[in-house]
């Protein structure tokens, strides 16, 4: 009973305090009262609970007041800084408010009346740079959004240790970024006709973008054909890929991190075209309680075997320990943005996938089969590493896993209302797991007396092998054709539709797989499939044909030639170094040169 009556006196004390403030300063303006309470808040109190009601009251007052004076704007900024664990102070001229942390600070340049002239962000050891996004938020008086931006900025610098350790860790991160830029500008062969897609899918470290306005460096490492089409349809640009933020994180053990660039200038490359790194010695590295991190956006469902492979790549620096492992299709269903949340993983999960011309496929995932250990996975949010040389191999594993995920997710659909309604399916398929990178599709064609099996092996994100097993039927050219179709569209239903048309002559006139390539597999069906999976999307047939089912482009040789330093790059060991016959198509590479980070 005593504990229940405790809040009573505290509540009475609060009421008395506020009552005294109101009566004592009844003839004072609100601004004077707010300033008094703010000064009281800045004083150290022995019991933080005494300040809590006043702090809440001050926050409500600040939010209710119209920011129409310099004093009120400063008060609002100081309150936001306190909420985000930052320091704050005014310049001697009282025209600039500084929001400070160990490794960065924000300058808010103020004008009379509380207007904001400029907002600048300064990183440790760097000159302040204007931030248009932060400036716009303050000018529009969107203080909540401004506070969230500061939180994101502070989280980027969430580096463990004291001030000295934070500075050293941040410096190591900047040297890593320099080396990643150097790797990204090494000469390489061009596999895709679209440069942006080629950078994402085939670049040694994906499509890398420098950090700006306090955001970390980003690496775009995978994009599906569907996302390519969606981007081209909506904005005319390729977008929607999976990205990784390059940051740092704390570690229970100390790791040797670089304190200078590990790649010579100009870079020297090995027989595979990768850079030769300087050894991590005491002179160029230091033991720190941290690791570099890839923060995956969105988090990636990953097989346990792939997580173990990442640990071997990074010499024992293990990714986050999975708290819960589940069958990979179950993880993909949980993280899908298009599936109905009511669809749950059971012993037998069935999806009905509609295709053009009123064609319906049924795809069944037997829960018991997918429960085997080799196909269990976990949702990975971060990938730790300690050396720039780890990055290409890590990205290959992330791409490999992404390719497997895209293939499995292509069999998902929200059209569950078609199940048990007497609908006659054009194709019934059962998806079964084989090894950790191989699956099979068991199906029957028009006559139900014989079953056929399509074995799909995802060698990596660049290579897939298909083998069609049917009674009294062997056609290796057809296997090659199916592999090309699957590689170009990354969709099991589209591939199964192509197989059905190939092995049932009445449905489609016979044609030479070599000459028809993968175009026959869709018969202009990709736009309809996209609109089925994502009803708001609309993609033209021409775009679908050009992007997904186009013939493989010729191989070009790609390098940045705008900077004199490129003249000395060692390119002797790079394979397929044929001259770029269409340099004019990618003229921005020829004129942009190396980025400032490499100079």
Coordinates of C-alpha atoms in Angstrom, one line a residue:
X1 CA 0.0 0.0 0.0
X2 CA 2.9 2.3 0.7
X3 CA 4.1 2.0 -2.8
X4 CA 0.7 2.9 -4.2
X5 CA 0.6 6.1 -2.2
X6 CA 4.1 7.2 -3.2
X7 CA 3.0 9.0 -6.4
X8 CA 0.6 11.2 -4.5
X9 CA 3.1 13.5 -2.7
X10 CA 5.2 13.8 -5.9
X11 CA 2.2 14.8 -7.9
X12 CA 1.3 17.4 -5.2
X13 CA 4.9 18.7 -5.2
X14 CA 4.7 19.2 -8.9
X15 CA 1.4 21.0 -8.7
X16 CA 2.7 23.3 -6.0
X17 CA 5.9 24.1 -8.0
X18 CA 3.9 25.0 -11.1
X19 CA 1.4 27.0 -9.1
X20 CA 4.2 29.0 -7.5
X21 CA 5.8 29.7 -10.9
X22 CA 2.4 30.8 -12.3
X23 CA 1.6 33.2 -9.4
X24 CA 5.1 34.6 -9.1
X25 CA 5.5 35.4 -12.8
X26 CA 1.9 36.1 -13.7
X27 CA 2.8 39.5 -14.9
X28 CA 5.9 38.3 -16.9
X29 CA 5.8 37.4 -20.6
X30 CA 5.9 33.7 -21.8
X31 CA 9.4 34.2 -23.2
X32 CA 10.8 35.4 -19.9
X33 CA 9.2 32.4 -18.1
X34 CA 10.6 30.0 -20.6
X35 CA 14.1 31.4 -20.3
X36 CA 13.9 31.1 -16.5
X37 CA 12.8 27.5 -16.7
X38 CA 15.5 26.7 -19.2
X39 CA 18.2 28.3 -17.1
X40 CA 17.0 26.2 -14.1
X41 CA 17.2 23.1 -16.2
X42 CA 20.8 23.7 -17.1
X43 CA 21.8 23.6 -13.4
X44 CA 22.8 20.2 -12.0
X45 CA 20.2 18.5 -9.9
X46 CA 20.9 15.8 -7.3
X47 CA 17.7 13.9 -8.2
X48 CA 16.8 13.7 -11.9
X49 CA 13.2 12.8 -11.1
X50 CA 12.6 16.2 -9.7
X51 CA 13.5 17.7 -13.1
X52 CA 11.5 15.3 -15.2
X53 CA 8.1 17.0 -14.9
X54 CA 9.6 20.4 -15.5
X55 CA 11.5 19.0 -18.6
X56 CA 8.2 17.6 -20.0
X57 CA 6.5 20.9 -19.3
X58 CA 9.4 22.9 -21.0
X59 CA 9.2 20.6 -24.1
X60 CA 5.4 21.2 -24.4
X61 CA 5.9 24.9 -24.1
X62 CA 8.6 24.9 -26.7
X63 CA 6.5 22.9 -29.1
X64 CA 3.4 25.1 -28.6
X65 CA 5.3 28.4 -29.1
X66 CA 5.4 29.9 -32.5
X67 CA 9.1 30.2 -33.5
X68 CA 9.2 33.9 -34.3
X69 CA 12.2 35.1 -32.5
X70 CA 15.9 34.3 -32.2
X71 CA 15.5 33.4 -28.6
X72 CA 12.8 30.9 -29.2
X73 CA 14.7 29.3 -32.1
X74 CA 17.8 28.9 -30.0
X75 CA 15.7 27.4 -27.2
X76 CA 14.2 24.9 -29.6
X77 CA 17.6 23.9 -31.0
X78 CA 19.1 23.4 -27.5
X79 CA 16.1 21.2 -26.5
X80 CA 16.6 19.0 -29.6
X81 CA 20.3 18.7 -28.9
X82 CA 19.6 17.6 -25.3
X83 CA 17.1 15.0 -26.6
X84 CA 19.7 13.5 -28.9
X85 CA 22.6 13.5 -26.5
X86 CA 24.4 16.4 -28.2
X87 CA 26.0 19.5 -26.7
X88 CA 25.0 23.0 -27.7
X89 CA 26.3 26.5 -27.3
X90 CA 26.1 29.9 -29.0
X91 CA 28.9 31.8 -30.8
X92 CA 30.3 35.0 -29.2
X93 CA 28.2 37.0 -31.7
X94 CA 25.1 35.0 -30.8
X95 CA 24.3 34.5 -34.5
X96 CA 25.4 30.8 -34.8
X97 CA 24.1 27.9 -32.7
X98 CA 26.5 24.9 -32.5
X99 CA 25.2 21.4 -31.9
X100 CA 28.2 19.3 -31.0
X101 CA 29.4 15.7 -30.6
X102 CA 32.8 14.0 -30.4
X103 CA 33.2 13.5 -34.2
X104 CA 31.0 16.1 -35.8
X105 CA 29.1 19.3 -35.2
X106 CA 26.3 21.2 -36.8
X107 CA 26.3 25.0 -37.4
X108 CA 23.0 26.7 -37.6
X109 CA 23.5 30.3 -38.8
X110 CA 20.6 32.4 -37.5
X111 CA 19.0 35.7 -38.6
X112 CA 16.8 38.1 -36.6
X113 CA 13.3 36.8 -36.0
X114 CA 14.5 33.2 -35.7
X115 CA 15.0 32.7 -39.4
X116 CA 17.8 30.3 -40.6
X117 CA 20.4 31.5 -43.1
X118 CA 22.4 28.2 -43.4
X119 CA 23.0 24.8 -41.8
X120 CA 26.5 23.3 -42.1
X121 CA 27.7 19.9 -41.0
X122 CA 31.4 19.5 -40.1
X123 CA 33.0 16.0 -39.7
X124 CA 36.1 15.4 -37.7
X125 CA 39.1 17.0 -39.4
X126 CA 37.0 18.3 -42.3
X127 CA 35.7 21.8 -43.2
X128 CA 32.0 22.5 -42.7
X129 CA 29.7 21.8 -45.7
X130 CA 26.2 23.2 -46.2
X131 CA 23.4 20.7 -45.8
X132 CA 20.4 21.7 -48.0
X133 CA 18.2 19.0 -46.5
X134 CA 18.7 20.2 -42.9
X135 CA 18.4 23.8 -43.9
X136 CA 15.0 23.1 -45.6
X137 CA 13.7 21.3 -42.5
X138 CA 14.5 24.2 -40.2
X139 CA 13.1 26.8 -42.6
X140 CA 9.9 24.9 -42.8
X141 CA 10.0 24.5 -39.0
X142 CA 9.8 20.7 -39.2
X143 CA 11.6 20.2 -36.0
X144 CA 10.7 16.6 -35.5
X145 CA 12.1 15.6 -38.8
X146 CA 15.2 17.7 -38.1
X147 CA 15.6 15.9 -34.8
X148 CA 15.4 12.5 -36.5
X149 CA 18.1 13.6 -39.0
X150 CA 20.3 14.5 -36.1
X151 CA 19.6 11.0 -34.6
X152 CA 20.7 9.4 -37.9
X153 CA 23.8 11.5 -37.9
X154 CA 24.7 10.6 -34.4
X155 CA 24.1 6.9 -35.0
X156 CA 26.5 7.0 -37.9
X157 CA 29.2 8.0 -35.4
X158 CA 28.2 5.5 -32.8
X159 CA 31.8 4.4 -32.3
X160 CA 32.8 2.6 -29.1
X161 CA 35.5 3.9 -26.7
X162 CA 36.8 7.2 -25.5
X163 CA 37.3 10.2 -27.7
X164 CA 40.8 9.1 -28.8
X165 CA 39.6 5.6 -29.9
X166 CA 36.6 7.2 -31.7
X167 CA 38.9 9.5 -33.7
X168 CA 41.2 6.6 -34.7
X169 CA 38.3 4.4 -35.7
X170 CA 36.7 7.2 -37.8
X171 CA 40.1 7.8 -39.5
X172 CA 40.3 4.1 -40.3
X173 CA 36.9 4.2 -41.8
X174 CA 37.9 7.1 -44.1
X175 CA 41.0 5.2 -45.3
X176 CA 38.7 2.2 -46.0
X177 CA 36.5 4.4 -48.1
X178 CA 39.5 5.6 -50.1
X179 CA 40.5 2.0 -50.9
X180 CA 37.0 1.0 -51.9
X181 CA 37.0 3.9 -54.4
X182 CA 40.3 2.8 -55.8
X183 CA 39.0 -0.8 -56.2
X184 CA 35.8 0.5 -57.9
X185 CA 37.9 2.4 -60.5
X186 CA 40.1 -0.6 -61.5
X187 CA 39.6 -1.5 -65.2
X188 CA 37.2 -4.4 -65.8
X189 CA 35.1 -6.0 -68.5
X190 CA 31.6 -4.6 -69.2
X191 CA 29.0 -7.4 -69.3
X192 CA 25.7 -5.5 -69.4
X193 CA 24.7 -2.8 -71.9
X194 CA 23.3 -0.6 -69.0
X195 CA 26.3 0.8 -67.1
X196 CA 24.4 1.3 -63.9
X197 CA 23.1 -2.3 -63.8
X198 CA 26.6 -3.5 -64.8
X199 CA 28.1 -1.6 -61.8
X200 CA 25.6 -3.1 -59.4
X201 CA 25.8 -6.7 -60.6
X202 CA 29.3 -7.1 -61.9
X203 CA 31.4 -4.3 -60.3
X204 CA 34.0 -5.7 -57.9
X205 CA 32.3 -3.7 -55.1
X206 CA 29.0 -2.9 -56.7
X207 CA 27.8 0.6 -57.4
X208 CA 29.5 2.7 -54.8
X209 CA 28.3 6.2 -53.7
X210 CA 30.2 8.5 -51.4
X211 CA 28.6 9.7 -48.1
X212 CA 27.2 13.1 -48.0
X213 CA 25.5 15.4 -45.5
X214 CA 26.4 13.0 -42.7
X215 CA 25.2 9.8 -44.4
X216 CA 27.6 6.9 -44.8
X217 CA 29.0 5.6 -48.0
X218 CA 26.6 3.2 -49.8
X219 CA 27.2 0.1 -51.9
X220 CA 24.4 -1.1 -54.2
X221 CA 25.2 -4.7 -54.8
X222 CA 22.1 -6.4 -56.3
X223 CA 19.1 -5.6 -58.4
X224 CA 16.5 -7.9 -59.9
X225 CA 15.2 -7.7 -63.5
X226 CA 11.8 -6.8 -62.0
X227 CA 13.3 -3.8 -60.2
X228 CA 15.1 -2.8 -63.4
X229 CA 11.8 -2.7 -65.3
X230 CA 10.0 -1.0 -62.4
X231 CA 12.6 1.8 -62.3
X232 CA 12.6 2.3 -66.1
X233 CA 8.8 2.4 -66.2
X234 CA 8.3 4.8 -63.3
X235 CA 11.3 7.2 -63.6
X236 CA 13.2 6.2 -66.7
X237 CA 16.1 5.3 -64.4
X238 CA 17.2 2.0 -62.8
X239 CA 16.5 2.0 -59.1
X240 CA 15.3 -0.3 -56.3
X241 CA 18.4 -2.3 -55.7
X242 CA 19.7 -3.7 -52.4
X243 CA 22.2 -1.6 -50.7
X244 CA 24.7 -1.8 -47.8
X245 CA 25.8 1.2 -45.7
X246 CA 29.6 1.2 -44.9
X247 CA 30.0 2.1 -41.2
X248 CA 31.8 0.8 -38.1
X249 CA 30.6 -1.0 -35.0
X250 CA 31.8 -2.1 -31.6
X251 CA 33.4 -5.5 -31.1
X252 CA 34.2 -7.5 -28.0
X253 CA 37.6 -8.4 -29.4
X254 CA 40.2 -6.0 -30.8
X255 CA 40.9 -6.1 -34.5
X256 CA 43.7 -4.7 -36.5
X257 CA 42.3 -1.9 -38.7
X258 CA 44.2 0.2 -41.2
X259 CA 45.3 3.7 -40.5
X260 CA 46.3 4.5 -44.0
X261 CA 45.4 3.4 -47.6
X262 CA 46.5 -0.2 -48.3
X263 CA 46.5 0.2 -52.1
X264 CA 49.4 1.8 -53.9
X265 CA 48.9 4.7 -56.3
X266 CA 48.7 3.7 -59.1
X267 CA 47.2 0.4 -58.0
X268 CA 49.0 -2.9 -58.8
X269 CA 46.8 -5.8 -59.7
X270 CA 47.2 -9.6 -59.4
X271 CA 46.4 -12.2 -62.1
X272 CA 42.7 -12.0 -61.4
X273 CA 42.6 -8.2 -61.7
X274 CA 42.3 -7.5 -58.0
X275 CA 44.5 -5.0 -56.2
X276 CA 47.6 -6.0 -54.3
X277 CA 47.3 -4.8 -50.7
X278 CA 50.0 -3.6 -48.4
X279 CA 50.3 -6.0 -45.4
X280 CA 48.7 -5.0 -42.2
X281 CA 51.7 -4.2 -40.1
X282 CA 52.0 -2.2 -36.9
X283 CA 53.2 0.8 -38.9
X284 CA 50.0 1.0 -41.0
X285 CA 47.4 -0.4 -38.7
X286 CA 46.3 -0.4 -35.1
X287 CA 44.3 -2.7 -32.7
X288 CA 40.9 -1.2 -32.0
X289 CA 37.8 -2.6 -30.3
X290 CA 35.7 -2.2 -33.5
X291 CA 35.1 -3.6 -37.0
X292 CA 33.9 -2.2 -40.3
X293 CA 30.2 -3.0 -41.0
X294 CA 27.9 -3.5 -43.9
X295 CA 24.5 -2.5 -42.7
X296 CA 22.1 -4.2 -45.2
X297 CA 19.1 -2.4 -46.4
X298 CA 16.8 -4.2 -46.4
X299 CA 18.1 -7.0 -44.1
X300 CA 18.8 -10.1 -46.1
X301 CA 17.4 -13.7 -45.4
X302 CA 20.6 -15.8 -45.6
X303 CA 21.3 -19.5 -45.4
X304 CA 23.4 -20.6 -42.4
X305 CA 26.0 -22.1 -44.8
X306 CA 26.4 -18.7 -46.4
X307 CA 26.8 -17.0 -43.0
X308 CA 29.6 -19.5 -42.2
X309 CA 31.3 -18.7 -45.6
X310 CA 31.3 -15.0 -44.7
X311 CA 33.0 -15.8 -41.5
X312 CA 35.7 -17.7 -43.4
X313 CA 36.2 -14.8 -45.8
X314 CA 36.7 -12.4 -42.9
X315 CA 39.2 -14.7 -41.1
X316 CA 36.9 -15.5 -38.2
X317 CA 35.1 -12.2 -37.8
X318 CA 31.6 -13.6 -37.4
X319 CA 28.5 -11.8 -38.4
X320 CA 25.7 -11.4 -35.9
X321 CA 24.8 -14.7 -34.3
X322 CA 21.4 -15.8 -35.5
X323 CA 18.9 -15.7 -32.7
X324 CA 16.4 -17.8 -34.6
X325 CA 16.8 -20.0 -37.7
X326 CA 13.9 -20.9 -40.0
X327 CA 13.4 -22.4 -43.5
X328 CA 14.5 -19.9 -46.1
X329 CA 11.1 -19.7 -47.9
X330 CA 9.5 -19.0 -44.5
X331 CA 11.9 -16.1 -43.9
X332 CA 11.2 -14.8 -47.4
X333 CA 7.5 -14.9 -46.7
X334 CA 7.9 -13.0 -43.5
X335 CA 10.0 -10.2 -45.0
X336 CA 8.0 -9.9 -48.3
X337 CA 6.5 -6.5 -48.9
X338 CA 4.0 -7.8 -51.4
X339 CA 2.6 -10.9 -49.6
X340 CA -0.5 -10.8 -47.4
X341 CA 0.5 -11.0 -43.8
X342 CA -2.2 -13.6 -43.2
X343 CA -0.3 -16.2 -45.3
X344 CA 1.7 -18.3 -42.9
X345 CA 4.2 -21.1 -43.2
X346 CA 2.6 -24.5 -42.8
X347 CA 3.4 -28.1 -43.7
X348 CA 2.1 -27.4 -47.2
X349 CA 2.2 -23.8 -48.5
X350 CA 0.5 -23.3 -51.9
X351 CA 0.6 -20.2 -54.1
X352 CA -1.4 -19.6 -57.3
X353 CA 0.5 -17.4 -59.8
X354 CA -1.6 -15.8 -62.6
X355 CA 0.1 -15.3 -65.9
X356 CA -1.2 -13.6 -69.1
X357 CA -3.8 -15.2 -71.3
X358 CA -5.7 -16.5 -68.2
X359 CA -2.9 -19.0 -67.4
X360 CA -2.6 -20.1 -63.8
X361 CA 0.3 -22.0 -62.2
X362 CA 0.2 -23.7 -58.8
X363 CA 3.4 -23.7 -56.7
X364 CA 3.6 -25.9 -53.6
X365 CA 6.3 -25.7 -50.9
X366 CA 6.3 -28.9 -48.7
X367 CA 7.2 -27.6 -45.3
X368 CA 8.7 -30.8 -44.0
X369 CA 11.2 -31.0 -47.0
X370 CA 12.3 -27.4 -46.5
X371 CA 12.9 -28.0 -42.8
X372 CA 16.2 -29.7 -43.5
X373 CA 19.3 -28.1 -42.0
X374 CA 21.0 -27.1 -45.3
X375 CA 18.0 -24.8 -46.1
X376 CA 17.7 -23.1 -42.8
X377 CA 18.6 -19.4 -42.6
X378 CA 18.4 -16.2 -40.6
X379 CA 17.7 -12.6 -41.2
X380 CA 21.1 -10.7 -41.4
X381 CA 21.2 -7.0 -40.7
X382 CA 24.9 -6.4 -40.5
X383 CA 28.1 -8.0 -41.9
X384 CA 31.4 -7.2 -40.1
X385 CA 34.8 -7.2 -41.7
X386 CA 38.2 -5.7 -41.1
X387 CA 40.0 -5.3 -44.5
X388 CA 39.0 -3.8 -47.8
X389 CA 40.1 -7.1 -49.5
X390 CA 37.2 -8.8 -47.8
X391 CA 34.6 -6.7 -49.7
X392 CA 34.6 -8.3 -53.2
X393 CA 34.2 -11.8 -51.8
X394 CA 31.5 -10.7 -49.3
X395 CA 29.5 -9.0 -52.0
X396 CA 29.7 -12.1 -54.2
X397 CA 28.1 -14.1 -51.3
X398 CA 25.4 -11.4 -50.8
X399 CA 24.6 -11.4 -54.6
X400 CA 24.6 -15.2 -54.6
X401 CA 22.1 -15.3 -51.8
X402 CA 20.0 -12.5 -53.3
X403 CA 19.7 -14.5 -56.6
X404 CA 18.4 -17.6 -54.7
X405 CA 16.0 -15.4 -52.7
X406 CA 14.6 -13.8 -55.9
X407 CA 14.0 -17.2 -57.6
X408 CA 12.1 -18.6 -54.6
X409 CA 10.1 -15.4 -54.1
X410 CA 9.1 -15.4 -57.8
X411 CA 6.8 -18.4 -56.9
X412 CA 5.0 -16.3 -54.2
X413 CA 1.6 -14.7 -54.9
X414 CA -1.2 -13.0 -53.0
X415 CA -3.8 -14.7 -55.2
X416 CA -4.7 -17.2 -52.4
X417 CA -8.4 -16.8 -53.1
X418 CA -8.0 -18.9 -56.2
X419 CA -7.1 -21.9 -54.1
X420 CA -9.9 -24.5 -53.5
X421 CA -12.3 -22.7 -55.8
X422 CA -12.3 -25.4 -58.5
X423 CA -9.8 -23.5 -60.6
X424 CA -8.1 -25.7 -63.2
X425 CA -4.4 -25.0 -63.2
X426 CA -2.4 -24.9 -66.4
X427 CA 0.6 -26.2 -64.5
X428 CA 1.0 -27.8 -61.1
X429 CA 4.5 -27.5 -59.6
X430 CA 6.2 -28.6 -56.4
X431 CA 9.3 -26.7 -55.3
X432 CA 11.7 -29.0 -53.5
X433 CA 15.2 -28.3 -52.0
X434 CA 18.3 -30.1 -53.0
X435 CA 21.7 -28.7 -51.9
X436 CA 22.1 -25.2 -50.4
X437 CA 22.3 -23.7 -53.9
X438 CA 20.2 -26.2 -55.9
X439 CA 16.4 -26.7 -56.1
X440 CA 14.0 -28.7 -58.2
X441 CA 10.6 -28.0 -59.7
X442 CA 8.5 -31.2 -60.2
X443 CA 5.6 -30.8 -62.6
X444 CA 3.2 -32.6 -65.0
X445 CA 2.2 -31.4 -68.4
X446 CA -1.1 -31.9 -70.2
X447 CA -1.1 -35.6 -69.6
X448 CA -0.9 -36.4 -65.9
X449 CA 0.6 -39.9 -66.4
X450 CA 4.2 -38.6 -66.5
X451 CA 6.1 -36.3 -64.2
X452 CA 9.0 -34.0 -65.2
X453 CA 11.6 -32.4 -63.1
X454 CA 13.5 -29.1 -63.7
X455 CA 16.7 -29.0 -61.7
X456 CA 18.0 -25.5 -61.1
X457 CA 21.5 -24.9 -59.8
X458 CA 22.4 -21.4 -58.8
X459 CA 26.2 -21.5 -59.3
X460 CA 26.4 -17.8 -58.4
X461 CA 24.6 -14.6 -59.2
X462 CA 26.1 -14.7 -62.7
X463 CA 25.6 -18.3 -63.7
X464 CA 22.7 -20.7 -63.4
X465 CA 22.4 -24.2 -64.8
X466 CA 19.1 -25.9 -65.7
X467 CA 18.5 -29.5 -66.6
X468 CA 15.1 -30.8 -67.7
X469 CA 14.4 -34.4 -66.9
X470 CA 11.5 -35.9 -68.8
X471 CA 10.6 -39.5 -69.8
X472 CA 12.2 -40.4 -73.2
X473 CA 13.3 -36.9 -73.7
X474 CA 16.9 -35.5 -73.9
X475 CA 17.7 -32.1 -75.4
X476 CA 20.8 -30.4 -74.2
X477 CA 20.1 -27.4 -76.4
X478 CA 16.8 -27.0 -74.6
X479 CA 18.7 -27.1 -71.3
X480 CA 20.9 -24.2 -72.5
X481 CA 17.9 -22.3 -73.6
X482 CA 16.1 -22.7 -70.3
X483 CA 19.2 -21.6 -68.4
X484 CA 19.4 -18.4 -70.5
X485 CA 15.7 -17.7 -70.0
X486 CA 16.0 -18.1 -66.2
X487 CA 19.1 -16.0 -66.0
X488 CA 17.5 -13.1 -67.9
X489 CA 14.2 -13.0 -66.1
X490 CA 15.0 -14.6 -62.7
X491 CA 11.5 -15.9 -62.5
X492 CA 10.4 -19.6 -62.1
X493 CA 6.9 -19.0 -63.4
X494 CA 8.1 -17.3 -66.6
X495 CA 10.6 -20.0 -67.1
X496 CA 8.0 -22.8 -66.6
X497 CA 5.8 -21.0 -69.0
X498 CA 8.6 -21.1 -71.6
X499 CA 9.2 -24.8 -71.0
X500 CA 5.5 -25.6 -71.4
X501 CA 5.4 -23.9 -74.7
X502 CA 8.6 -25.5 -75.9
X503 CA 7.6 -29.1 -75.1
X504 CA 3.9 -28.8 -76.2
X505 CA 4.1 -28.0 -80.0
X506 CA 0.4 -27.0 -80.4
X507 CA 0.9 -24.1 -78.0
X508 CA 3.7 -22.6 -79.9
X509 CA 5.3 -23.1 -83.4
X510 CA 8.6 -24.8 -83.3
X511 CA 11.6 -22.6 -83.4
X512 CA 15.4 -22.8 -83.1
X513 CA 16.3 -22.1 -79.5
X514 CA 19.6 -20.6 -80.6
X515 CA 18.0 -18.1 -82.9
X516 CA 14.9 -17.2 -80.9
X517 CA 17.0 -16.8 -77.7
X518 CA 14.9 -16.0 -74.7
X519 CA 12.3 -13.8 -76.4
X520 CA 9.9 -16.7 -76.9
X521 CA 9.7 -17.4 -73.2
X522 CA 7.7 -14.4 -72.4
X523 CA 5.7 -13.7 -75.6
X524 CA 5.4 -10.1 -74.3
X525 CA 4.2 -11.5 -70.9
X526 CA 6.6 -9.7 -68.6
X527 CA 4.6 -6.5 -68.3
X528 CA 1.4 -8.4 -67.4
X529 CA 3.3 -10.4 -64.8
X530 CA 4.6 -7.2 -63.3
X531 CA 1.2 -5.7 -63.2
X532 CA -0.1 -8.9 -61.5
X533 CA 2.6 -8.9 -58.8
X534 CA 2.5 -5.1 -58.3
X535 CA -0.9 -3.8 -59.6
X536 CA 0.3 -0.2 -59.5
X537 CA 3.1 -0.9 -62.0
X538 CA 2.8 -0.5 -65.7
X539 CA 5.6 -1.5 -68.0
X540 CA 5.6 -1.4 -71.8
X541 CA 6.2 -4.6 -73.7
X542 CA 9.1 -2.9 -75.6
X543 CA 10.8 -2.1 -72.3
X544 CA 10.3 -5.7 -71.0
X545 CA 11.8 -7.1 -74.2
X546 CA 14.7 -4.7 -74.3
X547 CA 15.7 -5.1 -70.6
X548 CA 14.9 -8.6 -69.5
X549 CA 15.0 -10.8 -72.6
X550 CA 17.5 -9.0 -74.8
X551 CA 20.4 -11.0 -76.2
X552 CA 23.6 -10.8 -74.2
X553 CA 25.6 -7.7 -75.1
X554 CA 29.2 -7.7 -76.4
X555 CA 32.0 -7.5 -73.8
X556 CA 33.7 -4.1 -73.5
X557 CA 36.7 -2.9 -71.6
X558 CA 35.9 -0.2 -69.1
X559 CA 38.1 2.1 -67.2
X560 CA 38.2 5.7 -66.1
X561 CA 40.6 7.7 -68.3
X562 CA 39.9 11.3 -67.2
X563 CA 42.8 11.5 -64.8
X564 CA 46.6 11.3 -65.7
X565 CA 47.0 8.8 -62.9
X566 CA 45.1 6.3 -64.9
X567 CA 47.9 6.2 -67.5
X568 CA 50.1 4.3 -65.1
X569 CA 47.5 1.8 -64.0
X570 CA 48.8 -1.8 -64.4
X571 CA 46.3 -3.5 -66.8
X572 CA 48.5 -6.3 -68.0
X573 CA 46.8 -9.0 -65.9
X574 CA 43.2 -8.1 -66.8
X575 CA 41.5 -10.6 -69.0
X576 CA 39.3 -9.7 -72.0
X577 CA 40.9 -6.2 -72.3
X578 CA 39.5 -5.5 -75.7
X579 CA 39.2 -1.8 -76.5
X580 CA 35.9 -0.1 -75.7
X581 CA 34.3 0.3 -79.2
X582 CA 31.5 2.5 -77.9
X583 CA 33.3 4.9 -75.6
X584 CA 30.9 7.7 -76.7
X585 CA 28.0 5.9 -75.1
X586 CA 29.7 6.2 -71.7
X587 CA 31.3 9.5 -72.3
X588 CA 30.7 10.6 -68.7
X589 CA 33.2 8.0 -67.6
X590 CA 35.8 9.5 -70.0
X591 CA 35.3 13.0 -68.7
X592 CA 34.7 12.5 -65.0
X593 CA 38.0 11.0 -64.2
X594 CA 38.9 9.8 -60.8
X595 CA 36.9 11.2 -57.8
X596 CA 38.5 13.6 -55.4
X597 CA 38.7 10.8 -52.8
X598 CA 41.5 9.2 -54.8
X599 CA 43.6 12.3 -55.4

